[in-house]
CSV table of C-alpha atoms in Angstrom, one decimal:
chain,number,residue,atom,x,y,z
A,1,MET,CA,123.3,1.1,-85.1
A,2,PRO,CA,120.8,2.3,-82.4
A,3,LEU,CA,120.9,-1.1,-80.7
A,4,SER,CA,124.7,-0.9,-80.3
A,5,ILE,CA,124.5,2.6,-78.8
A,6,LEU,CA,121.8,1.5,-76.3
A,7,SER,CA,123.8,-1.5,-75.3
A,8,LYS,CA,126.9,0.6,-74.6
A,9,ARG,CA,124.9,3.0,-72.5
A,10,LEU,CA,123.4,0.1,-70.5
A,11,ALA,CA,126.9,-1.2,-69.9
A,12,ILE,CA,128.1,2.2,-68.7
A,13,PHE,CA,125.0,2.4,-66.3
A,14,ALA,CA,125.7,-1.0,-64.9
A,15,CYS,CA,129.3,-0.2,-64.3
A,16,ASP,CA,128.4,3.0,-62.5
A,17,ALA,CA,125.8,1.2,-60.4
A,18,ARG,CA,128.4,-1.4,-59.3
A,19,LEU,CA,130.8,1.4,-58.3
A,20,GLY,CA,128.1,3.2,-56.4
A,21,PHE,CA,127.0,0.1,-54.6
A,22,ARG,CA,130.6,-0.6,-53.6
A,23,LEU,CA,131.1,2.9,-52.4
A,24,VAL,CA,127.8,2.8,-50.3
A,25,SER,CA,128.8,-0.6,-48.9
A,26,ARG,CA,132.2,0.6,-47.9
A,27,ARG,CA,130.7,3.7,-46.2
A,28,TRP,CA,128.0,1.5,-44.5
A,29,LYS,CA,130.7,-0.6,-42.9
A,30,GLN,CA,132.4,2.4,-41.6
A,31,VAL,CA,129.2,3.4,-39.6
A,32,ASN,CA,129.1,2.1,-36.0
A,33,ARG,CA,126.7,-0.7,-35.1
A,34,ALA,CA,124.3,1.3,-32.9
A,35,LYS,CA,123.7,3.9,-35.6
A,36,ARG,CA,123.2,1.2,-38.2
A,37,LYS,CA,120.4,-0.4,-36.1
A,38,ARG,CA,118.6,3.0,-35.8
A,39,ILE,CA,118.7,3.5,-39.6
A,40,GLU,CA,117.5,0.0,-40.3
A,41,LEU,CA,114.5,0.4,-37.9
A,42,ALA,CA,113.6,3.8,-39.5
A,43,ALA,CA,113.6,2.2,-42.9
A,44,VAL,CA,111.3,-0.7,-41.8
A,45,VAL,CA,108.8,1.7,-40.2
A,46,SER,CA,108.8,3.9,-43.3
A,47,LEU,CA,107.9,0.9,-45.5
A,48,LEU,CA,104.8,-0.2,-43.5
A,49,PRO,CA,102.3,2.2,-45.2
A,50,LEU,CA,103.5,1.0,-48.6
A,51,SER,CA,103.0,-2.6,-47.5
A,52,ALA,CA,99.5,-2.0,-46.3
A,53,ALA,CA,98.6,-0.3,-49.6
A,54,ILE,CA,99.9,-3.2,-51.6
A,55,ALA,CA,97.9,-5.7,-49.4
A,56,ALA,CA,94.7,-3.7,-49.9
A,57,LEU,CA,95.1,-3.6,-53.7
A,58,ALA,CA,95.7,-7.4,-53.6
A,59,ALA,CA,92.5,-8.0,-51.6
A,60,ALA,CA,90.3,-5.6,-53.6
A,61,PRO,CA,89.4,-8.1,-56.3
A,62,ALA,CA,88.4,-10.6,-53.7
A,63,ALA,CA,86.1,-8.0,-52.0
A,64,PHE,CA,84.5,-7.1,-55.4
A,65,GLU,CA,83.8,-10.8,-56.0
A,66,LEU,CA,82.2,-11.1,-52.4
A,67,ASP,CA,79.9,-8.2,-53.1
A,68,GLN,CA,78.8,-9.8,-56.4
A,69,SER,CA,78.2,-13.1,-54.6
A,70,GLN,CA,75.9,-11.5,-52.0
A,71,MET,CA,73.7,-10.2,-54.7
A,72,LEU,CA,73.0,-13.6,-56.1
A,73,PRO,CA,69.4,-14.8,-55.2
A,74,VAL,CA,69.0,-18.0,-53.2
A,75,ILE,CA,65.9,-20.0,-54.0
A,76,GLU,CA,64.9,-22.9,-51.8
A,77,SER,CA,61.6,-24.7,-51.8
A,78,ILE,CA,59.9,-25.1,-48.4
A,79,THR,CA,57.2,-27.5,-47.6
A,80,THR,CA,54.3,-25.8,-45.8
A,81,PRO,CA,51.9,-27.7,-43.5
A,82,SER,CA,48.5,-28.4,-44.9
A,83,VAL,CA,45.5,-26.4,-43.8
A,84,THR,CA,44.1,-29.4,-42.1
A,85,ASP,CA,47.2,-29.8,-40.0
A,86,GLN,CA,47.1,-26.1,-39.0
A,87,VAL,CA,43.4,-26.2,-38.0
A,88,THR,CA,44.1,-29.4,-36.0
A,89,GLN,CA,46.9,-27.6,-34.1
A,90,LEU,CA,44.7,-24.5,-33.4
A,91,LEU,CA,41.9,-26.7,-32.1
A,92,ALA,CA,44.3,-28.7,-29.9
A,93,ARG,CA,45.7,-25.5,-28.4
A,94,GLU,CA,43.4,-24.2,-25.7
A,95,ASP,CA,43.7,-20.4,-25.6
A,96,SER,CA,42.9,-19.1,-22.1
A,97,HIS,CA,41.2,-15.7,-21.3
A,98,LEU,CA,41.6,-14.0,-17.9
A,99,ARG,CA,38.5,-12.3,-16.5
A,100,GLU,CA,38.3,-10.1,-13.3
A,101,VAL,CA,35.2,-9.0,-11.4
A,102,ARG,CA,34.1,-8.1,-7.9
A,103,VAL,CA,31.3,-9.9,-6.1
A,104,GLN,CA,28.0,-7.9,-6.1
A,105,ARG,CA,25.6,-7.8,-3.2
A,106,GLY,CA,23.1,-10.7,-3.3
A,107,GLU,CA,24.9,-12.4,-6.2
A,108,THR,CA,24.7,-16.1,-6.5
A,109,LEU,CA,27.6,-18.3,-7.5
A,110,ALA,CA,25.8,-19.2,-10.8
A,111,ALA,CA,25.4,-15.5,-11.6
A,112,LEU,CA,29.0,-14.8,-10.7
A,113,PHE,CA,30.1,-17.6,-13.1
A,114,GLY,CA,27.9,-16.1,-15.8
A,115,ARG,CA,29.5,-12.6,-15.4
A,116,LEU,CA,33.0,-14.3,-15.6
A,117,GLY,CA,32.0,-16.0,-18.8
A,118,ILE,CA,32.3,-19.5,-17.3
A,119,SER,CA,30.1,-22.0,-19.0
A,120,ASP,CA,31.1,-25.2,-17.2
A,121,ALA,CA,28.3,-27.1,-15.5
A,122,ALA,CA,30.7,-29.6,-13.9
A,123,ALA,CA,32.8,-26.8,-12.3
A,124,LEU,CA,29.7,-25.1,-10.9
A,125,ARG,CA,28.2,-28.3,-9.6
A,126,PHE,CA,31.5,-29.1,-7.8
A,127,ALA,CA,31.7,-25.7,-6.3
A,128,GLN,CA,28.2,-25.9,-5.0
A,129,THR,CA,28.4,-29.4,-3.5
A,130,ASP,CA,32.1,-29.9,-2.4
A,131,VAL,CA,32.6,-29.3,1.3
A,132,VAL,CA,36.0,-27.7,0.9
A,133,ALA,CA,34.7,-25.4,-1.9
A,134,ARG,CA,31.7,-24.3,0.2
A,135,PRO,CA,33.2,-20.8,0.9
A,136,LEU,CA,32.7,-20.0,-2.8
A,137,VAL,CA,28.9,-20.2,-2.3
A,138,ARG,CA,29.0,-17.6,0.5
A,139,LEU,CA,31.2,-14.9,-1.0
A,140,THR,CA,31.2,-11.5,0.6
A,141,PRO,CA,30.3,-8.5,-1.6
A,142,GLY,CA,33.3,-6.7,-2.9
A,143,ARG,CA,35.6,-9.7,-3.1
A,144,PHE,CA,38.0,-9.7,-6.0
A,145,VAL,CA,37.6,-12.7,-8.3
A,146,GLN,CA,39.8,-13.9,-11.2
A,147,ALA,CA,39.0,-16.7,-13.6
A,148,SER,CA,41.0,-18.3,-16.4
A,149,ILE,CA,38.7,-19.9,-19.1
A,150,THR,CA,39.0,-21.3,-22.5
A,151,ALA,CA,37.3,-19.8,-25.6
A,152,ASP,CA,34.2,-22.1,-25.1
A,153,GLY,CA,33.9,-21.1,-21.4
A,154,SER,CA,35.5,-24.2,-19.8
A,155,LEU,CA,37.2,-23.4,-16.5
A,156,HIS,CA,41.0,-23.6,-16.0
A,157,TRP,CA,40.8,-22.0,-12.5
A,158,VAL,CA,39.0,-19.4,-10.5
A,159,LYS,CA,40.6,-17.5,-7.7
A,160,VAL,CA,38.9,-15.5,-4.9
A,161,HIS,CA,41.0,-12.9,-3.1
A,162,SER,CA,40.3,-11.9,0.5
A,163,ALA,CA,40.7,-8.2,1.4
A,164,GLY,CA,44.1,-8.9,3.1
A,165,ASP,CA,46.4,-6.2,4.2
A,166,LEU,CA,47.2,-3.8,1.3
A,167,ASP,CA,49.1,-1.3,3.4
A,168,GLY,CA,52.9,-1.1,3.5
A,169,ALA,CA,55.5,-2.1,1.0
A,170,LEU,CA,54.4,-5.7,1.1
A,171,ALA,CA,50.7,-6.5,0.9
A,172,THR,CA,49.2,-9.9,1.7
A,173,THR,CA,46.1,-11.7,0.5
A,174,ARG,CA,44.5,-15.0,1.1
A,175,ILE,CA,43.6,-16.8,-2.1
A,176,LEU,CA,41.0,-19.6,-2.5
A,177,THR,CA,41.6,-21.4,-5.8
A,178,LEU,CA,39.3,-23.8,-7.6
A,179,GLU,CA,41.1,-25.4,-10.5
A,180,ARG,CA,40.7,-28.3,-12.9
A,181,SER,CA,42.9,-31.2,-11.9
A,182,ALA,CA,45.1,-33.3,-14.2
A,183,GLU,CA,43.2,-36.5,-13.4
A,184,GLY,CA,40.4,-35.8,-15.8
A,185,ALA,CA,38.1,-33.3,-17.4
A,186,ALA,CA,35.6,-33.5,-14.5
A,187,GLY,CA,38.1,-33.5,-11.7
A,188,PHE,CA,38.6,-30.4,-9.6
A,189,ARG,CA,40.6,-29.5,-6.5
A,190,VAL,CA,40.5,-26.6,-4.0
A,191,ALA,CA,43.4,-24.9,-2.3
A,192,GLU,CA,43.7,-22.0,0.0
A,193,ASN,CA,46.9,-20.2,0.9
A,194,ASP,CA,48.4,-16.8,1.9
A,195,VAL,CA,50.4,-14.9,-0.7
A,196,ALA,CA,52.8,-12.0,-0.1
A,197,LEU,CA,52.3,-9.3,-2.7
A,198,GLU,CA,54.9,-6.9,-3.8
A,199,ARG,CA,53.4,-3.5,-4.5
A,200,ARG,CA,54.8,-1.6,-7.5
A,201,ILE,CA,53.8,1.8,-8.9
A,202,GLU,CA,52.7,2.1,-12.5
A,203,LEU,CA,52.3,5.3,-14.5
A,204,LYS,CA,50.2,5.3,-17.7
A,205,THR,CA,48.8,8.0,-20.0
A,206,GLY,CA,46.4,7.7,-22.9
A,207,GLU,CA,44.1,9.6,-25.3
A,208,ILE,CA,40.4,9.0,-25.9
A,209,ARG,CA,39.7,8.2,-29.5
A,210,VAL,CA,36.4,6.3,-29.3
A,211,SER,CA,35.6,5.5,-25.7
A,212,LEU,CA,37.2,5.7,-22.3
A,213,PHE,CA,37.5,2.0,-21.9
A,214,GLY,CA,38.9,1.7,-25.4
A,215,ALA,CA,41.5,4.3,-24.5
A,216,THR,CA,42.4,2.5,-21.2
A,217,ASP,CA,42.8,-0.8,-23.1
A,218,GLU,CA,45.1,0.8,-25.6
A,219,ALA,CA,47.2,2.3,-22.8
A,220,GLU,CA,47.2,-1.1,-21.1
A,221,VAL,CA,45.5,0.2,-18.0
A,222,PRO,CA,43.6,-2.6,-16.2
A,223,ASP,CA,39.8,-2.4,-16.2
A,224,ALA,CA,39.8,-2.3,-12.4
A,225,VAL,CA,41.9,0.9,-12.5
A,226,ALA,CA,39.7,2.4,-15.2
A,227,GLN,CA,36.6,1.8,-13.0
A,228,GLN,CA,38.4,3.5,-10.1
A,229,LEU,CA,39.1,6.4,-12.4
A,230,ILE,CA,35.4,6.8,-13.0
A,231,ASP,CA,34.5,6.4,-9.3
A,232,ALA,CA,37.1,9.1,-8.4
A,233,LEU,CA,35.8,11.7,-10.9
A,234,GLU,CA,32.2,10.8,-11.6
A,235,ASN,CA,31.0,13.7,-9.5
A,236,GLU,CA,33.2,16.1,-11.3
A,237,VAL,CA,32.8,14.7,-14.9
A,238,ASP,CA,29.7,13.5,-16.6
A,239,PHE,CA,31.2,10.4,-18.3
A,240,HIS,CA,28.0,10.0,-20.3
A,241,ARG,CA,28.2,13.3,-22.1
A,242,ASP,CA,31.4,15.3,-21.4
A,243,LEU,CA,34.1,13.1,-22.9
A,244,ARG,CA,35.3,14.1,-26.4
A,245,ARG,CA,37.8,12.7,-28.9
A,246,GLY,CA,41.2,13.9,-28.0
A,247,ASP,CA,40.7,14.2,-24.2
A,248,ARG,CA,43.7,12.8,-22.3
A,249,PHE,CA,44.1,11.0,-19.0
A,250,ARG,CA,47.0,10.2,-16.8
A,251,VAL,CA,46.9,7.6,-14.0
A,252,ILE,CA,49.2,6.4,-11.2
A,253,TYR,CA,48.2,3.1,-9.6
A,254,GLU,CA,49.5,0.1,-7.7
A,255,ALA,CA,50.3,-3.2,-9.4
A,256,LEU,CA,50.5,-6.2,-7.1
A,257,TYR,CA,53.0,-8.9,-7.9
A,258,ALA,CA,53.5,-12.4,-6.4
A,259,SER,CA,56.9,-14.0,-6.7
A,260,GLY,CA,57.9,-11.5,-9.4
A,261,GLU,CA,54.8,-12.2,-11.5
A,262,TYR,CA,52.0,-9.7,-12.1
A,263,LEU,CA,48.9,-10.8,-10.2
A,264,ARG,CA,46.4,-7.9,-10.3
A,265,ALA,CA,45.9,-4.2,-10.2
A,266,GLY,CA,45.7,-2.5,-6.8
A,267,ARG,CA,44.6,0.9,-5.7
A,268,LEU,CA,44.4,4.0,-8.0
A,269,LEU,CA,46.6,6.6,-6.4
A,270,ALA,CA,46.2,9.6,-8.6
A,271,VAL,CA,44.4,10.6,-11.8
A,272,GLU,CA,44.3,13.6,-14.1
A,273,LEU,CA,41.8,14.1,-16.9
A,274,GLU,CA,42.0,16.8,-19.5
A,275,SER,CA,38.6,17.3,-21.1
A,276,GLY,CA,38.4,20.2,-23.5
A,277,SER,CA,39.8,23.3,-21.7
A,278,LYS,CA,39.2,21.8,-18.2
A,279,ARG,CA,41.5,19.7,-16.1
A,280,PHE,CA,40.3,17.4,-13.3
A,281,SER,CA,42.5,15.6,-10.8
A,282,ALA,CA,42.0,13.3,-7.9
A,283,TYR,CA,44.3,11.9,-5.3
A,284,TRP,CA,43.8,8.9,-2.9
A,285,PHE,CA,44.3,9.8,0.7
A,286,ALA,CA,43.7,7.6,3.8
A,287,ASN,CA,42.4,10.6,5.8
A,288,GLY,CA,43.2,8.8,9.0
A,289,SER,CA,40.9,5.9,8.4
A,290,LYS,CA,41.3,2.6,6.6
A,291,ALA,CA,38.6,3.4,4.1
A,292,GLY,CA,40.2,6.6,2.7
A,293,GLY,CA,38.9,8.5,-0.3
A,294,PHE,CA,39.7,10.7,-3.3
A,295,TYR,CA,40.3,14.4,-2.9
A,296,ALA,CA,41.0,17.3,-5.2
A,297,ALA,CA,44.3,19.1,-5.2
A,298,ASP,CA,43.0,21.7,-2.7
A,299,GLY,CA,41.9,18.9,-0.3
A,300,HIS,CA,38.1,19.0,-0.8
A,301,SER,CA,36.5,15.6,-1.0
A,302,LEU,CA,35.4,14.3,-4.4
A,303,LYS,CA,33.0,11.8,-2.9
A,304,GLN,CA,29.4,12.8,-2.9
A,305,ALA,CA,26.8,11.6,-0.4
A,306,PHE,CA,24.9,10.8,-3.7
A,307,LEU,CA,26.4,9.2,-6.8
A,308,ARG,CA,25.6,11.1,-10.0
A,309,SER,CA,24.4,8.0,-11.9
A,310,PRO,CA,22.9,4.6,-10.9
A,311,LEU,CA,24.9,3.0,-13.8
A,312,GLU,CA,28.7,2.9,-13.8
A,313,TYR,CA,29.1,3.7,-17.5
A,314,THR,CA,26.4,4.2,-20.1
A,315,ARG,CA,24.6,6.9,-22.1
A,316,VAL,CA,21.4,8.9,-21.7
A,317,SER,CA,18.7,7.8,-24.2
A,318,SER,CA,15.9,10.1,-22.9
A,319,GLY,CA,16.2,13.1,-20.6
A,320,PHE,CA,14.1,14.8,-18.0
A,321,SER,CA,11.2,16.7,-19.8
A,322,SER,CA,8.0,18.5,-19.0
A,323,SER,CA,6.5,17.1,-22.2
A,324,ARG,CA,7.5,14.3,-24.6
A,325,THR,CA,5.8,11.9,-26.9
A,326,HIS,CA,5.2,8.5,-25.2
A,327,PRO,CA,7.1,5.8,-27.3
A,328,ILE,CA,4.2,3.3,-26.9
A,329,PHE,CA,1.0,5.2,-26.6
A,330,GLY,CA,1.9,8.3,-28.7
A,331,TYR,CA,0.5,11.0,-26.4
A,332,ASP,CA,2.5,13.8,-24.9
A,333,ALA,CA,3.2,13.6,-21.2
A,334,ALA,CA,5.9,14.7,-18.7
A,335,HIS,CA,9.0,12.5,-18.4
A,336,ARG,CA,9.9,12.9,-14.8
A,337,GLY,CA,13.1,10.9,-14.9
A,338,VAL,CA,16.1,10.0,-17.1
A,339,ASP,CA,16.4,6.9,-19.2
A,340,TYR,CA,19.8,5.2,-19.5
A,341,ALA,CA,20.4,2.9,-22.4
A,342,ALA,CA,22.3,-0.2,-21.3
A,343,ALA,CA,22.5,-3.9,-22.1
A,344,ALA,CA,20.0,-6.2,-20.4
A,345,GLY,CA,21.6,-7.6,-17.2
A,346,THR,CA,23.8,-4.6,-16.5
A,347,ASN,CA,24.1,-4.0,-12.8
A,348,VAL,CA,22.0,-1.1,-11.3
A,349,ARG,CA,23.3,0.5,-8.0
A,350,SER,CA,21.8,2.7,-5.4
A,351,ILE,CA,23.1,6.2,-5.6
A,352,ALA,CA,23.1,6.6,-1.8
A,353,GLU,CA,22.6,4.9,1.5
A,354,GLY,CA,18.9,4.5,2.4
A,355,VAL,CA,16.0,2.3,3.3
A,356,VAL,CA,14.0,0.3,0.6
A,357,THR,CA,10.4,1.5,0.6
A,358,PHE,CA,9.2,-0.7,-2.3
A,359,ALA,CA,10.6,-3.6,-4.3
A,360,GLY,CA,8.3,-5.4,-6.7
A,361,TRP,CA,6.0,-4.9,-9.7
A,362,GLN,CA,4.3,-1.6,-10.6
A,363,ARG,CA,2.2,-1.5,-13.8
A,364,GLY,CA,4.1,0.4,-16.5
A,365,TYR,CA,7.3,0.5,-14.4
A,366,GLY,CA,7.6,-3.3,-14.4
A,367,ASN,CA,10.1,-4.4,-11.8
A,368,VAL,CA,10.8,-1.3,-9.7
A,369,VAL,CA,12.8,-0.4,-6.5
A,370,GLU,CA,12.1,2.8,-4.5
A,371,ILE,CA,14.5,4.0,-1.8
A,372,ARG,CA,14.2,6.7,0.8
A,373,HIS,CA,17.6,8.2,1.5
A,374,ASP,CA,16.9,10.8,4.1
A,375,GLY,CA,14.1,13.2,5.0
A,376,LYS,CA,14.7,15.1,1.8
A,377,HIS,CA,15.8,12.7,-1.0
A,378,ALA,CA,14.2,9.6,-2.6
A,379,THR,CA,15.0,7.6,-5.8
A,380,LEU,CA,13.2,5.2,-8.1
A,381,TYR,CA,14.7,2.5,-10.4
A,382,ALA,CA,12.3,1.0,-13.0
A,383,HIS,CA,12.0,-1.5,-15.9
A,384,LEU,CA,14.4,-3.8,-14.0
A,385,GLU,CA,15.0,-7.3,-15.5
A,386,SER,CA,15.1,-8.5,-11.9
A,387,VAL,CA,15.3,-7.1,-8.4
A,388,ALA,CA,18.5,-7.9,-6.4
A,389,PRO,CA,18.1,-11.2,-4.4
A,390,GLY,CA,17.0,-10.5,-0.8
A,391,LEU,CA,16.0,-6.9,-1.5
A,392,ARG,CA,12.8,-6.2,0.3
A,393,GLN,CA,10.8,-3.4,1.9
A,394,GLY,CA,12.4,-2.0,5.1
A,395,LEU,CA,16.0,-3.3,4.2
A,396,ARG,CA,18.8,-0.7,4.7
A,397,ILE,CA,21.0,-0.5,1.6
A,398,GLY,CA,24.4,1.1,1.2
A,399,GLN,CA,25.7,3.5,-1.5
A,400,GLY,CA,26.7,1.5,-4.6
A,401,ASP,CA,24.9,-1.6,-3.5
A,402,SER,CA,23.0,-3.5,-6.3
A,403,VAL,CA,19.2,-2.9,-6.6
A,404,GLY,CA,18.8,-5.1,-9.6
A,405,THR,CA,19.7,-5.4,-13.3
A,406,VAL,CA,18.7,-3.5,-16.4
A,407,GLY,CA,15.7,-5.0,-18.3
A,408,MET,CA,12.7,-4.0,-20.3
A,409,THR,CA,9.8,-5.0,-18.0
A,410,GLY,CA,6.6,-2.9,-18.0
A,411,TRP,CA,6.0,-0.4,-20.7
A,412,ALA,CA,9.4,-0.4,-22.3
A,413,THR,CA,10.4,-0.7,-25.9
A,414,GLY,CA,14.0,-1.8,-25.2
A,415,PRO,CA,16.5,-2.6,-22.4
A,416,HIS,CA,17.1,0.6,-20.4
A,417,LEU,CA,16.9,2.0,-16.8
A,418,HIS,CA,14.3,4.6,-15.9
A,419,PHE,CA,15.7,6.6,-13.0
A,420,GLU,CA,13.9,9.2,-10.9
A,421,LEU,CA,15.1,11.6,-8.2
A,422,LYS,CA,12.7,13.3,-5.7
A,423,VAL,CA,13.6,16.2,-3.5
A,424,HIS,CA,10.9,16.9,-0.8
A,425,ASP,CA,8.6,14.5,-2.9
A,426,MET,CA,9.0,16.7,-6.0
A,427,HIS,CA,10.6,15.3,-9.1
A,428,VAL,CA,13.8,17.0,-10.2
A,429,ASN,CA,16.2,16.5,-13.1
A,430,PRO,CA,18.9,13.9,-11.8
A,431,LEU,CA,21.4,15.3,-14.3
A,432,THR,CA,21.4,18.9,-13.0
A,433,ALA,CA,20.2,18.6,-9.4
A,434,GLU,CA,22.6,19.8,-6.7
A,435,LEU,CA,23.6,16.8,-4.6
A,436,PRO,CA,25.2,17.0,-1.1
A,437,SER,CA,28.9,16.2,-0.9
A,438,ALA,CA,31.0,14.5,1.8
A,439,GLU,CA,32.8,16.4,4.6
A,440,PRO,CA,36.1,18.1,3.6
A,441,LEU,CA,39.4,17.3,5.2
A,442,ALA,CA,40.0,18.8,8.6
A,443,ALA,CA,42.5,21.7,8.8
A,444,ALA,CA,44.9,19.5,10.8
A,445,GLN,CA,45.0,16.9,7.9
A,446,LEU,CA,45.6,19.4,5.1
A,447,ALA,CA,49.4,19.6,5.7
A,448,ASN,CA,49.7,15.8,5.7
A,449,PHE,CA,47.6,15.7,2.5
A,450,ALA,CA,49.8,18.2,0.8
A,451,TRP,CA,53.0,16.3,1.7
A,452,HIS,CA,51.4,13.0,0.7
A,453,THR,CA,50.4,14.2,-2.7
A,454,ALA,CA,53.5,16.3,-3.6
A,455,ALA,CA,55.3,13.4,-5.3
A,456,LEU,CA,52.1,12.3,-7.1
A,457,ARG,CA,51.6,15.8,-8.5
A,458,ALA,CA,55.2,15.8,-9.7
A,459,GLN,CA,54.8,12.5,-11.5
A,460,LEU,CA,51.5,13.6,-13.2
A,461,ALA,CA,53.3,16.7,-14.4
A,462,LEU,CA,56.1,14.5,-15.8
A,463,LEU,CA,53.5,12.4,-17.6
A,464,ALA,CA,52.0,15.6,-19.1
A,465,ARG,CA,55.4,16.7,-20.4
A,466,VAL,CA,56.0,13.3,-21.9
A,467,SER,CA,52.6,13.4,-23.7
A,468,ILE,CA,53.3,16.9,-25.1
A,469,ALA,CA,56.7,15.8,-26.3
A,470,LEU,CA,55.3,12.7,-28.1
A,471,ASP,CA,52.6,14.9,-29.8
A,472,ARG,CA,55.1,17.4,-31.3
A,473,PRO,CA,55.6,16.9,-35.1
A,474,ARG,CA,59.0,15.6,-36.0
């Protein structure tokens, strides 16, 4: 009974649907063609979202399957080279190291090779005997020298730079190169050519954690620039005692490039050092001469007529004292100088221009050099391993020139330099004595100096703000 009723109702619904479709079809035909096209277009547009939803639902299972497939681990066995093969490859690869130094007064070629870390008898013999390489034997003090060597000290090449012209946007230098040739291990060749150098400006900042040179290495500041930093501020800062962990430095310097490749560091242009609550700065200024010098922000010269220390960078092991216990004999006696601890062979320099009054052996002092600088000042350098070649009584010596190397000759218990300073033939403490300074800038040059350093001061201020921003906790 219920099935018959349902079938009757379905039949009535189908009849009504046919009648309705006919009515709609008849009315549709009565609509003009332009209006029908607009209705058809609207219907198609309205169905697009529904079509996209249906397509997304259809693709969803495939996406789920893809996610599951990405989570499946892939295991593949890889054959690694044996330890023997890896060691063989490492031994076959000749890692090179780049060393940079400046020629010292009275230095022989053998001594220069030693400071560069070159342990290559064939290269040294060729440089000393070959006619074309003869200029290497007569190097002028101050020449910049680079060497590329292997881990065992074998030479790839050594390059000697002439002073050249470092002024202007483009600098030039003449380079004498001694390099190992491809013909054989004992073959060498020499070449000399002029190179145009592009001068670029580098800005670096760093924080001292262990040592100054460690901090400059971490900041990728070349050693040559770090040494210029010390030279610029050594009369303002005691680098032996004043530096502390957390002190900061900022430097602006020239980097010289040849054919787009970095060649070497150039001149330090500006430096700022924050040590504790104090801030020291120095700016390079030509001052109307080719030599130039470093000046403070107010224009006074930072160069002293006397250097504060005869060693470039070391520490004090024993200070000036009216009474101390002698390390060898045990009795108390005055210590009328300062002892600087340093490795044997470290270069010792004259703190000022003067005339050598003695160079030789003196009992407990061992190898010693004495210099009279003027009518008021004299200095003494003792326990030297060796006196600089050619240094003799009556020879005039310049500020910074080598007087010898650190040793432990005479009455010494270890390698160190004993240094004395006399004023009117009376011993004074070299660490606290007042030393004469160089002449300040003339009034006519101060305006030019202020204009020249304005951009450098702005760049140092920018570096300081960058340092502060990096130190802020995030």
